[in-house]
Amino acid sequence: MSRGGGCCPPMDLLRSEAMQLVQVIIPAESARLAVSNLGDIGLLQFKDLNADKSPFQRAYAAQIKRCGEMARKLRFFKEQMSKATILISPTQFSGAPLEIGDLEIKLGEFEAELTEVNTNNRKLQRTYNELVEYSVLLEKTGEFFYSAQRSAAEQQREMVADQSGDSSLESPLLHQEMVIDPSKQVKLGSLIGLVPKQKAMAFERILYRATRGNMLFRQESVDESIIDPQSGEEAVKNYFVIFYSGERAKSKILKICDAFGANRYPFPEDLATQLHTIQEVSGKVSELKATVEIGLAHRDGILKNIASEYEEWNNLLKKEKAIYHTLNMFSLDVTKKCLVAEGWSPVFATSQVQDALHRATTGSNSQVGCIFQILNTQESPPTYFQTNKFTSSFQDIVDAYGIASYQEVNPGLFTIVTFPFLFAVMFGDWGHGICIFLTALYLIIREKKLASQKLDDIVEIMFAGRYVILIMSLFSIYTGLIYNEFFSVPFELFGKSAYACHDPSCGDATTEGLVRVGQTYPFGVDPVWHGSRSELPFLNSLKMKMSILLGIAQMNLGIVLSFFNAKYFKNTVNVWYQFVPQLIFLNSLFGYLSLLIIIKWCTGSKADLYHIMIYMFLSPTDDIGENQLFPGQRIVQLVLLLLALVSVPWMLFPKPLFLKKQHEQRHQGQHYTMLQETDESVAQLGGQHENPHNHEEFEFSEVLVHQLIHTIEFVLGAVSNTASYLRLWALSLAHSELSSVFYDKVLLLAWGYNNVIILVMGVTVFLSATFVVLLSMETLSAFLHALRLHWVEFQGKFYDGGGYKFAPFAFASIIEEED
């Protein structure tokens, strides 16, 4: 599609942009700057000309390795900032751009400084934790020894008073040491320390078995948590005191302590020395605490400096790495002084690409300019649509089914209107529509702030589709006004009702019936239908017929779009032997049904449309009788039925025969025709989407079977797809009835009790049910059903979806990617 030509403004979304395969020859000294400029404009998708080489065999492997090392340093900085709970500052562009060489030096300096600071801080922190642990241990064991010595002294005084020199078996070990003759005393060794509480029982058991009970073990829990010096993690510990005899027992106890991770510390026996040690340790703890805080503050200062420039460095490194990855896709010419690149670019971007190459030549002071040329190719170009933040989410709905083939009609343009409208048909309630509208409006108003934040998965999906939700909500308000439902409650918004009770004394319209008293309600459903005994039959009939009309209209649109595809690609075969018979078949049956629905609405006839359609097939020549809607209806039905029957073989046989004949003509004395003419003839015969027919070998049986499958699929699909649109009626009915149940059986029921507590509970249940069921589950259900109607019933009529997406080399998309 040409841009800017013709009588009408260009519709950029109707067909993908015209693409061209270009070749760029760049001098080696300009290569990096040229690729950087091309990455800034983001309009060239490079092809890998070195696909047969491994990453290590390519020309710029060393530069990529260098970038990888810098990326490792940035990850190290990010981990350190995360541990220190320092947030990365938003990108702040400095005046002068930083070169990659300067960045490498700066990162190396920061890494060395930060590594040294961390090493010193770890040593200081470990020493500090050891002193804190030692201080706690001195306090606990001091209390233990003091109480033991006091108890032994008291017992000694009692025994001296009793003038008893015999040592009792029940006297404490310490007491026995003091009362026995010094020449006969056995010197006991002691160990104190801390062991993790979860290991304390096993620790005691192993000690007892290893020493065969020849030791005295005492342990108690330390109340407060202690940071373990070895692991640096907070732990709950028990302090222990062990008395033993002999070096052999000591050796076993030391090994067991090491095995259980028990930290041992010296303990002076003299009371004065104990007090001095406690004071000395307390002083060192205070000094080390201040030193550790200074070290942490110095580390935080370094990390804050890094955080202020982290985003700029990270973006620069991403760009640099992407540049060298792209350069590795280029091939070297025979002189190895120039790089040759090939890639796809939109036709409209030719001047921008050439300007970027010219700026690279000027900026690098190269004596040789870059060469830009367009190549002729038989390859299928990528598909590129210029979208904005509004249209991109609608295009994503189409792309999720399949990327459009090159320059075929894009359903995304029509999806902007049809998708929200079909959703709203199933979700028609202007109260619920306003709730969704406010949600979408909030996401749009705060889109700049939310775009810079990391969102939850569900919120991120909603934010990406905020404009889809906005249009869906507006259409829901519109259809809700047509259905006249506000949380299932009708309102006389556009005038008085046209119906009333048949008698002034009538008080219950649901049982007594209604009579017409005024003019037709001007817009939407008359509010008096809601709650009447005719509500369900009336709305069912209305919504079911409306669903069929909408379905036939959208399927006809799909068939018409297949005509535009065939005309654009000069595929006359598809015009006469696909578009025409499909249009005739669909409208001979279901188009006729739609016409009958409209006539019945306009005339008020009571004809049975089910009877008409069934006997149109079973007894087409019988008299219609009371079901006749217009003169000559039986003749019209016979003609339409005949056209429908004729259109089936019309779709099946002519196309394969015509293709076979043209294939034979093309290969009789025309082997040396111009390549371009051959391509045009192939395009006319087979079209872009008939790849099996473009090959040299032509198997008539395969083509016939292929066409048979398509014919059967369309004929059966015409019935099933029409029935599939009845989901519009079913979901609309379900939404209306659920909303009515929540209002009548929850809110009104709670209101009738005249109790504040019950009323509050009823309102809470009503709001919760409305949010969870109607605004969440029903919204998702209607969305998925609208998605299916577009993907299968609509796009299946014309959309090939066999293309691949245009993925240009663009810094904007590279920077947005998460690490």
PDB file of N, CA, C and O in Angstrom, residues 432-446 450 459 462-463 466 469-470 473 771 775:
ATOM      1  N   HIS A 432     -21.712  -1.716  35.686  1.00  0.00           N
ATOM      2  CA  HIS A 432     -20.446  -2.465  35.644  1.00  0.00           C
ATOM      3  C   HIS A 432     -19.475  -1.813  34.666  1.00  0.00           C
ATOM      4  O   HIS A 432     -18.255  -1.805  34.908  1.00  0.00           O
ATOM      5  N   GLY A 433     -20.004  -1.269  33.563  1.00  0.00           N
ATOM      6  CA  GLY A 433     -19.146  -0.586  32.599  1.00  0.00           C
ATOM      7  C   GLY A 433     -18.454   0.617  33.201  1.00  0.00           C
ATOM      8  O   GLY A 433     -17.279   0.882  32.914  1.00  0.00           O
ATOM      9  N   ILE A 434     -19.159   1.356  34.044  1.00  0.00           N
ATOM     10  CA  ILE A 434     -18.540   2.522  34.703  1.00  0.00           C
ATOM     11  C   ILE A 434     -17.425   2.076  35.637  1.00  0.00           C
ATOM     12  O   ILE A 434     -16.364   2.714  35.716  1.00  0.00           O
ATOM     13  N   CYS A 435     -17.617   0.966  36.352  1.00  0.00           N
ATOM     14  CA  CYS A 435     -16.560   0.456  37.251  1.00  0.00           C
ATOM     15  C   CYS A 435     -15.297   0.117  36.460  1.00  0.00           C
ATOM     16  O   CYS A 435     -14.182   0.466  36.869  1.00  0.00           O
ATOM     17  N   ILE A 436     -15.467  -0.576  35.314  1.00  0.00           N
ATOM     18  CA  ILE A 436     -14.306  -0.924  34.494  1.00  0.00           C
ATOM     19  C   ILE A 436     -13.694   0.332  33.890  1.00  0.00           C
ATOM     20  O   ILE A 436     -12.469   0.456  33.783  1.00  0.00           O
ATOM     21  N   PHE A 437     -14.546   1.296  33.514  1.00  0.00           N
ATOM     22  CA  PHE A 437     -14.048   2.555  32.946  1.00  0.00           C
ATOM     23  C   PHE A 437     -13.163   3.291  33.946  1.00  0.00           C
ATOM     24  O   PHE A 437     -12.100   3.813  33.583  1.00  0.00           O
ATOM     25  N   LEU A 438     -13.571   3.342  35.196  1.00  0.00           N
ATOM     26  CA  LEU A 438     -12.775   4.037  36.223  1.00  0.00           C
ATOM     27  C   LEU A 438     -11.432   3.331  36.436  1.00  0.00           C
ATOM     28  O   LEU A 438     -10.408   3.985  36.637  1.00  0.00           O
ATOM     29  N   THR A 439     -11.446   1.993  36.390  1.00  0.00           N
ATOM     30  CA  THR A 439     -10.187   1.249  36.516  1.00  0.00           C
ATOM     31  C   THR A 439      -9.250   1.576  35.370  1.00  0.00           C
ATOM     32  O   THR A 439      -8.058   1.849  35.574  1.00  0.00           O
ATOM     33  N   ALA A 440      -9.780   1.557  34.143  1.00  0.00           N
ATOM     34  CA  ALA A 440      -8.950   1.865  32.969  1.00  0.00           C
ATOM     35  C   ALA A 440      -8.468   3.308  33.010  1.00  0.00           C
ATOM     36  O   ALA A 440      -7.308   3.597  32.664  1.00  0.00           O
ATOM     37  N   LEU A 441      -9.328   4.211  33.451  1.00  0.00           N
ATOM     38  CA  LEU A 441      -8.949   5.625  33.528  1.00  0.00           C
ATOM     39  C   LEU A 441      -7.818   5.830  34.531  1.00  0.00           C
ATOM     40  O   LEU A 441      -6.888   6.619  34.291  1.00  0.00           O
ATOM     41  N   TYR A 442      -7.873   5.125  35.648  1.00  0.00           N
ATOM     42  CA  TYR A 442      -6.794   5.218  36.642  1.00  0.00           C
ATOM     43  C   TYR A 442      -5.462   4.742  36.050  1.00  0.00           C
ATOM     44  O   TYR A 442      -4.424   5.383  36.240  1.00  0.00           O
ATOM     45  N   LEU A 443      -5.500   3.620  35.320  1.00  0.00           N
ATOM     46  CA  LEU A 443      -4.276   3.097  34.710  1.00  0.00           C
ATOM     47  C   LEU A 443      -3.718   4.059  33.666  1.00  0.00           C
ATOM     48  O   LEU A 443      -2.495   4.191  33.520  1.00  0.00           O
ATOM     49  N   ILE A 444      -4.595   4.756  32.944  1.00  0.00           N
ATOM     50  CA  ILE A 444      -4.140   5.681  31.907  1.00  0.00           C
ATOM     51  C   ILE A 444      -3.592   6.963  32.517  1.00  0.00           C
ATOM     52  O   ILE A 444      -2.556   7.483  32.081  1.00  0.00           O
ATOM     53  N   ILE A 445      -4.261   7.481  33.542  1.00  0.00           N
ATOM     54  CA  ILE A 445      -3.796   8.726  34.173  1.00  0.00           C
ATOM     55  C   ILE A 445      -2.424   8.532  34.813  1.00  0.00           C
ATOM     56  O   ILE A 445      -1.552   9.406  34.750  1.00  0.00           O
ATOM     57  N   ARG A 446      -2.206   7.369  35.408  1.00  0.00           N
ATOM     58  CA  ARG A 446      -0.938   7.108  36.104  1.00  0.00           C
ATOM     59  C   ARG A 446       0.012   6.236  35.261  1.00  0.00           C
ATOM     60  O   ARG A 446       0.881   5.560  35.822  1.00  0.00           O
ATOM     61  N   LEU A 450       3.351   4.186  36.505  1.00  0.00           N
ATOM     62  CA  LEU A 450       3.251   2.723  36.510  1.00  0.00           C
ATOM     63  C   LEU A 450       4.209   2.086  35.504  1.00  0.00           C
ATOM     64  O   LEU A 450       4.700   0.975  35.730  1.00  0.00           O
ATOM     65  N   VAL A 459      -1.520  -7.232  37.255  1.00  0.00           N
ATOM     66  CA  VAL A 459      -1.583  -5.776  37.059  1.00  0.00           C
ATOM     67  C   VAL A 459      -0.833  -5.381  35.792  1.00  0.00           C
ATOM     68  O   VAL A 459      -1.262  -4.489  35.048  1.00  0.00           O
ATOM     69  N   MET A 462      -3.070  -6.042  32.834  1.00  0.00           N
ATOM     70  CA  MET A 462      -4.110  -5.018  32.760  1.00  0.00           C
ATOM     71  C   MET A 462      -3.532  -3.693  32.279  1.00  0.00           C
ATOM     72  O   MET A 462      -4.164  -2.995  31.464  1.00  0.00           O
ATOM     73  N   PHE A 463      -2.342  -3.356  32.745  1.00  0.00           N
ATOM     74  CA  PHE A 463      -1.733  -2.089  32.334  1.00  0.00           C
ATOM     75  C   PHE A 463      -1.400  -2.100  30.844  1.00  0.00           C
ATOM     76  O   PHE A 463      -1.586  -1.100  30.142  1.00  0.00           O
ATOM     77  N   ARG A 466      -4.609  -1.414  28.863  1.00  0.00           N
ATOM     78  CA  ARG A 466      -5.446  -0.388  29.490  1.00  0.00           C
ATOM     79  C   ARG A 466      -6.374   0.300  28.474  1.00  0.00           C
ATOM     80  O   ARG A 466      -7.522   0.622  28.800  1.00  0.00           O
ATOM     81  N   ILE A 469      -9.206  -2.083  27.608  1.00  0.00           N
ATOM     82  CA  ILE A 469     -10.191  -2.082  28.700  1.00  0.00           C
ATOM     83  C   ILE A 469     -11.028  -0.807  28.653  1.00  0.00           C
ATOM     84  O   ILE A 469     -12.243  -0.827  28.906  1.00  0.00           O
ATOM     85  N   LEU A 470     -10.387   0.324  28.308  1.00  0.00           N
ATOM     86  CA  LEU A 470     -11.125   1.592  28.232  1.00  0.00           C
ATOM     87  C   LEU A 470     -12.215   1.527  27.164  1.00  0.00           C
ATOM     88  O   LEU A 470     -13.379   1.877  27.430  1.00  0.00           O
ATOM     89  N   SER A 473     -15.005  -0.808  28.168  1.00  0.00           N
ATOM     90  CA  SER A 473     -15.899  -0.219  29.173  1.00  0.00           C
ATOM     91  C   SER A 473     -16.870   0.775  28.532  1.00  0.00           C
ATOM     92  O   SER A 473     -18.053   0.819  28.898  1.00  0.00           O
ATOM     93  N   PHE A 771     -17.816  -7.774  42.614  1.00  0.00           N
ATOM     94  CA  PHE A 771     -16.414  -7.616  42.194  1.00  0.00           C
ATOM     95  C   PHE A 771     -15.821  -8.943  41.719  1.00  0.00           C
ATOM     96  O   PHE A 771     -15.210  -9.012  40.651  1.00  0.00           O
ATOM     97  N   LEU A 775     -17.347  -8.499  37.940  1.00  0.00           N
ATOM     98  CA  LEU A 775     -16.302  -7.600  37.419  1.00  0.00           C
ATOM     99  C   LEU A 775     -14.989  -8.320  37.164  1.00  0.00           C
ATOM    100  O   LEU A 775     -14.112  -7.767  36.495  1.00  0.00           O
TER     101      LEU A 775
END
